[in-house]
Short mmCIF file of C-alpha atoms in Angstrom, two decimals:
data_model
loop_
_atom_site.label_atom_id
_atom_site.label_comp_id
_atom_site.label_asym_id
_atom_site.label_seq_id
_atom_site.Cartn_x
_atom_site.Cartn_y
_atom_site.Cartn_z
CA MET A 1 -0.92 6.99 -27.59
CA LYS A 2 2.50 5.75 -27.04
CA ASN A 3 2.41 7.12 -23.32
CA LYS A 4 -0.90 5.17 -22.83
CA LEU A 5 0.51 1.97 -24.29
CA THR A 6 3.67 2.06 -22.25
CA GLY A 7 1.70 2.96 -19.10
CA MET A 8 -0.60 0.04 -19.67
CA ILE A 9 2.20 -2.41 -19.66
CA GLY A 10 3.97 -0.89 -16.75
CA GLY A 11 5.71 1.80 -18.78
CA ASP A 12 8.99 1.53 -20.76
CA GLN A 13 10.78 1.67 -17.49
CA GLY A 14 9.72 -1.61 -16.32
CA GLY A 15 6.79 -0.74 -13.92
CA GLY A 16 4.44 -3.01 -12.04
CA ALA A 17 0.63 -2.80 -12.44
CA ARG A 18 -1.31 -1.83 -15.61
CA SER A 19 -0.91 1.82 -14.49
CA ILE A 20 0.36 5.14 -15.93
CA PHE A 21 1.87 6.03 -12.50
CA ALA A 22 3.66 2.59 -12.34
CA GLY A 23 5.52 3.70 -15.60
CA TYR A 24 7.29 6.67 -13.81
CA HIS A 25 10.58 6.16 -12.34
CA PRO A 26 11.04 4.06 -9.26
CA ILE A 27 12.25 7.00 -7.05
CA ILE A 28 9.01 8.92 -7.68
CA ASN A 29 6.84 5.81 -7.00
CA PHE A 30 8.89 5.26 -3.64
CA LEU A 31 8.76 8.99 -2.58
CA TYR A 32 5.01 9.07 -3.15
CA PHE A 33 4.13 5.91 -1.15
CA GLY A 34 6.73 6.91 1.54
CA TYR A 35 4.88 10.27 1.95
CA VAL A 36 1.26 8.83 1.89
CA VAL A 37 2.15 6.06 4.42
CA LEU A 38 4.15 8.09 6.84
CA VAL A 39 2.10 11.27 7.20
CA PRO A 40 -0.95 9.56 8.41
CA ILE A 41 1.13 7.59 10.87
CA PHE A 42 3.10 10.41 12.55
CA PHE A 43 0.35 13.14 12.11
CA MET A 44 -3.17 11.89 12.88
CA HIS A 45 -5.13 15.11 12.07
CA PRO A 46 -8.71 14.20 11.25
CA MET A 47 -8.78 16.18 8.04
CA ILE A 48 -5.31 14.70 7.06
CA LEU A 49 -6.58 11.25 7.93
CA GLY A 50 -9.81 11.63 6.02
CA ILE A 51 -8.11 12.79 2.76
CA SER A 52 -5.58 10.01 3.21
CA PHE A 53 -8.31 7.42 3.49
CA ILE A 54 -10.40 8.48 0.72
CA ALA A 55 -7.44 8.61 -1.60
CA ALA A 56 -6.08 5.26 -0.55
CA ILE A 57 -9.40 3.40 -1.02
CA THR A 58 -10.10 5.27 -4.33
CA TYR A 59 -6.67 4.50 -5.74
CA ALA A 60 -6.53 0.94 -4.51
CA ILE A 61 -10.00 0.00 -5.98
CA TYR A 62 -8.92 1.58 -9.27
CA LEU A 63 -5.81 -0.53 -9.50
CA GLY A 64 -7.46 -3.65 -8.06
CA GLY A 65 -10.93 -3.40 -9.12
CA ARG A 66 -13.63 -5.71 -7.68
CA ARG A 67 -11.05 -7.83 -5.79
CA THR A 68 -9.74 -4.88 -3.79
CA ALA A 69 -13.30 -3.69 -3.01
CA VAL A 70 -14.05 -7.15 -1.60
CA PHE A 71 -10.73 -7.01 0.52
CA ALA A 72 -11.53 -3.72 1.77
CA LEU A 73 -15.10 -4.80 2.85
CA GLY A 74 -14.09 -8.17 4.23
CA PHE A 75 -10.62 -7.37 5.84
CA VAL A 76 -9.98 -3.67 6.16
CA LEU A 77 -13.41 -2.63 7.39
CA PRO A 78 -13.51 -5.20 10.20
CA VAL A 79 -10.00 -4.20 11.34
CA MET A 80 -11.00 -0.62 11.35
CA ILE A 81 -13.96 -1.42 13.55
CA VAL A 82 -12.14 -3.43 16.03
CA ALA A 83 -9.50 -0.70 16.29
CA ALA A 84 -12.14 1.90 16.83
CA LEU A 85 -13.89 -0.20 19.54
CA PHE A 86 -10.54 -1.24 21.17
CA ASN A 87 -9.23 2.26 22.31
CA PRO A 88 -12.37 3.47 24.22
CA ALA A 89 -12.86 0.00 25.68
CA PHE A 90 -9.18 -0.02 27.22
CA ASN A 91 -8.13 3.60 27.29
CA HIS A 92 -10.29 5.82 29.74
CA ARG A 93 -8.22 9.00 29.38
CA GLY A 94 -10.37 12.29 28.57
CA VAL A 95 -12.31 14.56 30.62
CA THR A 96 -15.57 14.11 28.70
CA ILE A 97 -17.20 11.12 30.23
CA LEU A 98 -20.14 9.97 28.10
CA PHE A 99 -21.24 6.75 30.09
CA TYR A 100 -19.86 4.02 32.23
CA PHE A 101 -19.30 0.52 31.00
CA TYR A 102 -18.85 -2.06 33.77
CA TYR A 103 -17.75 0.69 35.90
CA ASN A 104 -15.15 1.86 33.30
CA PRO A 105 -15.58 5.35 32.02
CA ILE A 106 -16.03 5.75 28.35
CA THR A 107 -14.78 9.16 27.23
CA LEU A 108 -15.40 11.19 24.08
CA GLU A 109 -11.74 11.77 23.65
CA ALA A 110 -11.01 7.95 23.71
CA ILE A 111 -13.68 7.38 20.93
CA ILE A 112 -12.41 10.08 18.72
CA TYR A 113 -8.97 8.93 19.13
CA GLY A 114 -10.11 5.27 18.31
CA LEU A 115 -11.84 6.50 15.09
CA ALA A 116 -8.70 8.40 14.21
CA SER A 117 -6.56 5.38 14.74
CA ALA A 118 -8.91 3.20 12.77
CA THR A 119 -8.76 5.62 9.93
CA MET A 120 -4.94 5.59 9.93
CA ILE A 121 -4.81 1.86 10.15
CA GLY A 122 -7.20 1.49 7.19
CA SER A 123 -5.53 4.01 5.03
CA VAL A 124 -2.10 2.60 5.66
CA ILE A 125 -3.34 -0.94 4.78
CA LEU A 126 -4.95 0.40 1.51
CA TRP A 127 -1.80 2.46 0.61
CA PHE A 128 0.33 -0.90 0.85
CA VAL A 129 -2.10 -2.67 -1.51
CA SER A 130 -1.34 0.06 -4.04
CA TYR A 131 2.21 -0.09 -3.04
CA ASN A 132 2.20 -3.92 -3.95
CA ALA A 133 0.61 -3.20 -7.30
CA ILE A 134 3.01 -0.43 -8.15
CA MET A 135 6.51 -1.12 -6.60
CA THR A 136 7.89 -4.60 -8.03
CA SER A 137 10.82 -6.25 -6.56
CA ASP A 138 12.84 -5.09 -9.61
CA LYS A 139 12.05 -1.42 -8.73
CA PHE A 140 12.98 -2.00 -5.00
CA ILE A 141 16.44 -3.66 -5.94
CA TYR A 142 17.09 -0.86 -8.25
CA LEU A 143 16.77 1.71 -5.61
CA PHE A 144 18.53 0.05 -2.74
CA GLY A 145 20.76 -2.65 -4.38
CA ARG A 146 23.86 -0.63 -4.40
CA ILE A 147 23.18 0.88 -0.93
CA VAL A 148 22.45 -2.20 1.00
CA PRO A 149 22.53 -5.19 -1.64
CA ALA A 150 22.02 -8.04 0.76
CA ILE A 151 19.19 -6.38 2.73
CA SER A 152 17.45 -5.25 -0.37
CA LEU A 153 17.64 -8.71 -1.90
CA ILE A 154 16.31 -10.30 1.29
CA ILE A 155 13.29 -7.90 1.53
CA SER A 156 12.53 -8.18 -2.19
CA MET A 157 12.47 -12.00 -1.96
CA ALA A 158 10.51 -12.05 1.23
CA LEU A 159 7.93 -9.85 -0.32
CA ARG A 160 7.76 -11.93 -3.34
CA LEU A 161 7.44 -15.23 -1.30
CA VAL A 162 3.78 -14.71 -0.05
CA PRO A 163 2.18 -14.20 -3.39
CA LEU A 164 4.45 -16.86 -5.12
CA TYR A 165 3.50 -19.26 -2.47
CA ILE A 166 -0.18 -18.64 -2.64
CA GLN A 167 -0.12 -18.88 -6.48
CA GLN A 168 1.63 -22.22 -6.25
CA THR A 169 -0.69 -23.59 -3.57
CA LYS A 170 -3.68 -22.69 -5.78
CA LYS A 171 -2.02 -24.64 -8.72
CA ILE A 172 -1.47 -27.75 -6.47
CA ILE A 173 -5.19 -27.64 -5.11
CA SER A 174 -6.43 -27.27 -8.66
CA ALA A 175 -4.16 -30.15 -10.01
CA ARG A 176 -5.42 -32.43 -7.24
CA ARG A 177 -8.95 -31.47 -7.75
CA GLY A 178 -8.54 -32.60 -11.45
CA ILE A 179 -7.63 -36.15 -10.32
CA GLY A 180 -10.29 -36.37 -7.70
CA PHE A 181 -8.69 -35.29 -4.58
CA ASP A 182 -10.53 -32.11 -3.66
CA VAL A 183 -9.49 -30.76 -0.36
CA SER A 184 -12.90 -29.53 0.30
CA SER A 185 -14.78 -32.80 0.09
CA GLY A 186 -14.76 -35.97 2.09
CA LYS A 187 -14.83 -36.36 5.92
CA PHE A 188 -12.81 -34.27 8.44
CA MET A 189 -9.85 -36.76 8.50
CA ALA A 190 -9.77 -36.90 4.67
CA LYS A 191 -9.55 -33.13 4.39
CA VAL A 192 -6.78 -33.14 7.05
CA ARG A 193 -4.82 -35.75 5.10
CA SER A 194 -5.32 -33.78 1.73
CA GLY A 195 -4.28 -30.59 3.58
CA VAL A 196 -1.04 -32.50 4.95
CA GLU A 197 -0.21 -33.72 1.51
CA ILE A 198 -0.52 -30.19 -0.03
CA LEU A 199 1.62 -28.91 2.68
CA SER A 200 4.22 -31.61 2.00
CA VAL A 201 4.21 -30.84 -1.73
CA MET A 202 4.52 -27.14 -1.01
CA ILE A 203 7.56 -27.53 1.32
CA THR A 204 9.25 -29.95 -1.34
CA TRP A 205 8.63 -27.31 -3.90
CA ALA A 206 9.88 -24.46 -1.80
CA LEU A 207 13.13 -26.32 -1.18
CA GLU A 208 13.70 -27.21 -4.66
CA SER A 209 12.92 -23.49 -5.70
CA GLY A 210 15.50 -22.44 -3.18
CA ILE A 211 18.13 -24.57 -4.47
CA GLU A 212 17.33 -23.47 -8.19
CA THR A 213 17.46 -19.91 -7.04
CA GLY A 214 20.81 -20.26 -5.30
CA ASP A 215 22.31 -22.04 -8.41
CA SER A 216 20.87 -19.24 -10.57
CA MET A 217 22.49 -16.51 -8.47
CA LEU A 218 25.83 -18.61 -8.34
CA ALA A 219 25.72 -18.87 -12.24
CA ARG A 220 25.00 -15.12 -12.66
CA GLY A 221 28.08 -14.21 -10.39
CA TYR A 222 26.06 -12.90 -7.66
CA GLY A 223 28.40 -11.54 -4.89
CA LEU A 224 31.50 -11.27 -7.01
CA PRO A 225 33.43 -7.90 -6.78
CA GLY A 226 32.88 -5.60 -9.79
CA ARG A 227 29.71 -7.32 -10.82
CA THR A 228 27.42 -4.97 -12.61
CA ALA A 229 23.57 -5.18 -13.03
CA TYR A 230 21.37 -4.05 -15.95
CA SER A 231 18.66 -1.53 -15.41
CA ASN A 232 16.07 -0.39 -17.79
CA TYR A 233 14.99 2.63 -15.67
CA ARG A 234 15.49 6.15 -17.26
CA PHE A 235 14.85 9.51 -15.59
CA ASP A 236 13.18 11.52 -18.25
CA ALA A 237 11.54 14.85 -18.72
CA ARG A 238 8.29 13.41 -17.67
CA ASP A 239 9.84 12.05 -14.45
CA LYS A 240 11.49 15.58 -13.75
CA THR A 241 8.20 17.43 -13.93
CA LEU A 242 6.27 15.14 -11.77
CA LEU A 243 9.18 15.05 -9.21
CA VAL A 244 9.21 18.79 -9.01
CA VAL A 245 5.43 18.86 -8.55
CA PHE A 246 5.58 16.21 -5.77
CA LEU A 247 8.47 18.01 -3.93
CA VAL A 248 6.76 21.35 -3.97
CA LEU A 249 3.29 19.97 -2.79
CA MET A 250 5.03 17.75 -0.23
CA ALA A 251 7.16 20.70 1.14
CA VAL A 252 3.95 23.02 1.50
CA SER A 253 1.95 20.35 3.41
CA VAL A 254 4.90 18.97 5.67
CA THR A 255 6.02 22.63 6.45
CA GLY A 256 2.49 23.53 7.51
CA ILE A 257 2.40 20.47 9.66
CA LEU A 258 5.66 20.88 11.39
CA THR A 259 5.04 24.71 12.00
CA GLY A 260 1.72 23.79 13.75
CA LEU A 261 -0.62 25.54 11.23
CA VAL A 262 -2.70 22.33 11.53
CA SER A 263 -2.62 20.71 14.80
CA VAL A 264 -4.61 18.40 16.94
CA GLU A 265 -4.91 17.38 20.61
CA TYR A 266 -6.72 14.22 21.64
CA TYR A 267 -6.06 14.11 25.46
CA ASN A 268 -6.94 15.41 27.83
CA ARG A 269 -9.36 17.28 25.90
CA PHE A 270 -9.98 16.94 22.13
CA VAL A 271 -8.75 20.49 20.50
CA LEU A 272 -8.44 21.28 16.75
CA SER A 273 -6.48 24.02 15.51
CA ASP A 274 -8.42 27.23 14.52
CA ILE A 275 -9.43 27.22 10.90
CA GLN A 276 -7.15 29.61 9.04
CA PRO A 277 -6.75 30.39 5.23
CA LEU A 278 -3.19 28.82 5.42
CA ALA A 279 -4.53 25.61 6.73
CA ALA A 280 -6.78 25.14 3.58
CA ILE A 281 -3.72 25.54 1.43
CA ILE A 282 -2.07 22.75 3.55
CA TYR A 283 -5.09 20.39 3.20
CA LEU A 284 -5.22 21.06 -0.49
CA SER A 285 -1.43 20.39 -0.94
CA HIS A 286 -1.95 17.11 0.93
CA ALA A 287 -4.88 16.07 -1.12
CA ALA A 288 -3.20 17.04 -4.40
CA VAL A 289 -0.26 14.71 -3.28
CA CYS A 290 -2.56 11.86 -2.55
CA PHE A 291 -4.82 12.04 -5.56
CA LEU A 292 -2.17 13.00 -8.13
CA PRO A 293 -1.52 9.57 -9.27
CA PHE A 294 -5.18 8.83 -9.47
CA ALA A 295 -5.67 12.01 -11.40
CA LEU A 296 -2.91 10.93 -13.93
CA GLU A 297 -4.64 7.64 -14.45
CA VAL A 298 -8.09 9.31 -15.20
CA ARG A 299 -6.58 11.87 -17.42
CA GLU A 300 -4.60 9.38 -19.48
CA GLU A 301 -7.65 7.20 -19.71
CA ALA A 302 -9.76 10.15 -21.09
CA VAL A 303 -7.13 10.89 -23.63
CA TRP A 304 -6.96 7.21 -24.63
CA ARG A 305 -10.64 7.03 -25.12
CA SER A 306 -10.65 10.36 -27.02
CA LEU A 307 -7.94 8.98 -29.49
CA ARG A 308 -9.92 5.64 -29.94
CA SER A 309 -13.06 7.61 -30.69
CA LYS A 310 -11.29 9.43 -33.49
CA ILE A 311 -10.17 6.12 -35.14
#
C-alpha cells in the first residue's frame, strides 16, 4: 500500500505524474524515454515502429486519459496523415510504380516509407506527451544541473514556460469573462481589442514574473561558488532492479538492431530481413522495454484494488 500511495503522488522521490513509474529515480525515467524516442527515429523498421506506436499511445492515454485521446485524434492523427501523403507526393524513388499523378510516378516504396515516417512521427510526439507527464523540471535539473548548470536551467525554464503561460492566459480570460469582457463575444474589432488587452496583461505578467524569478535566484545564491542544492531523490533497491531489467532488455534489442538481425530497406525496393527466431527475441525485448512502465502501472493498480477489497 505504501508503494501505491507514494507512486500516486509521484513517489517519495518527487516524481511528476500520478504514476508509479514517475516515482522511480530520474535516471531510469530519462533512460527509458531516451530509448523509446531515439530507437524509432534512427531505426524505422515496421515492426519496431508498430510496437513503439502502440506502446506510446497506450501509455500516453493511460497517463492523460480522455484529454490525451482527444489530442491524439485532433492533432497527432492529422499530422500522421499529412506525413504519410507528403512523401509519395514529392518523393518518386522506387521501382514499383503504382500509378501516375499529374505525370508524377507514385511508387509503392514511397508510400510504405511515408507510412513508416508517419508512424515514427506519431510515436515520438506521443512519447513526449508521456515524457512531459513523468519528467519534471526538478528531475531534469537534478540529472544535468551539475554537468551543464546554465543550459539545464534554461531548458527546464523554457519547457516550463509554455504550460505556465497557457495556464495564466486561461486565468486572465476567465477573470475578464467574470466582469463581462468575454473574448468570444461581440463584433470582430471588439474581439481584437479584447485579445490585445489579454496579450498586454500577459506581457506585463511575464516581465514581472521574470523579475521576481531573478530576485529569487539572487536571494538563494544562484551562481555563487560552493553553492549546494538539495535533492530528495534516492537510488534504492527498487530502482536498481528496474535499471538492470531495462539495461538487459535494451542491450538485447539494440545489439540485434546493430548486428543486422532485423533490417529493412525502403529504396529502391522495399526489402525486409528474413524472419528468424532471434528476430522474435529482439521484437519481444523492444516490446518489453516499451510496455514495462505501463505493465508496472497496471500491476500496481491491480494490487491496490485487491488491498482495498480486503478492507
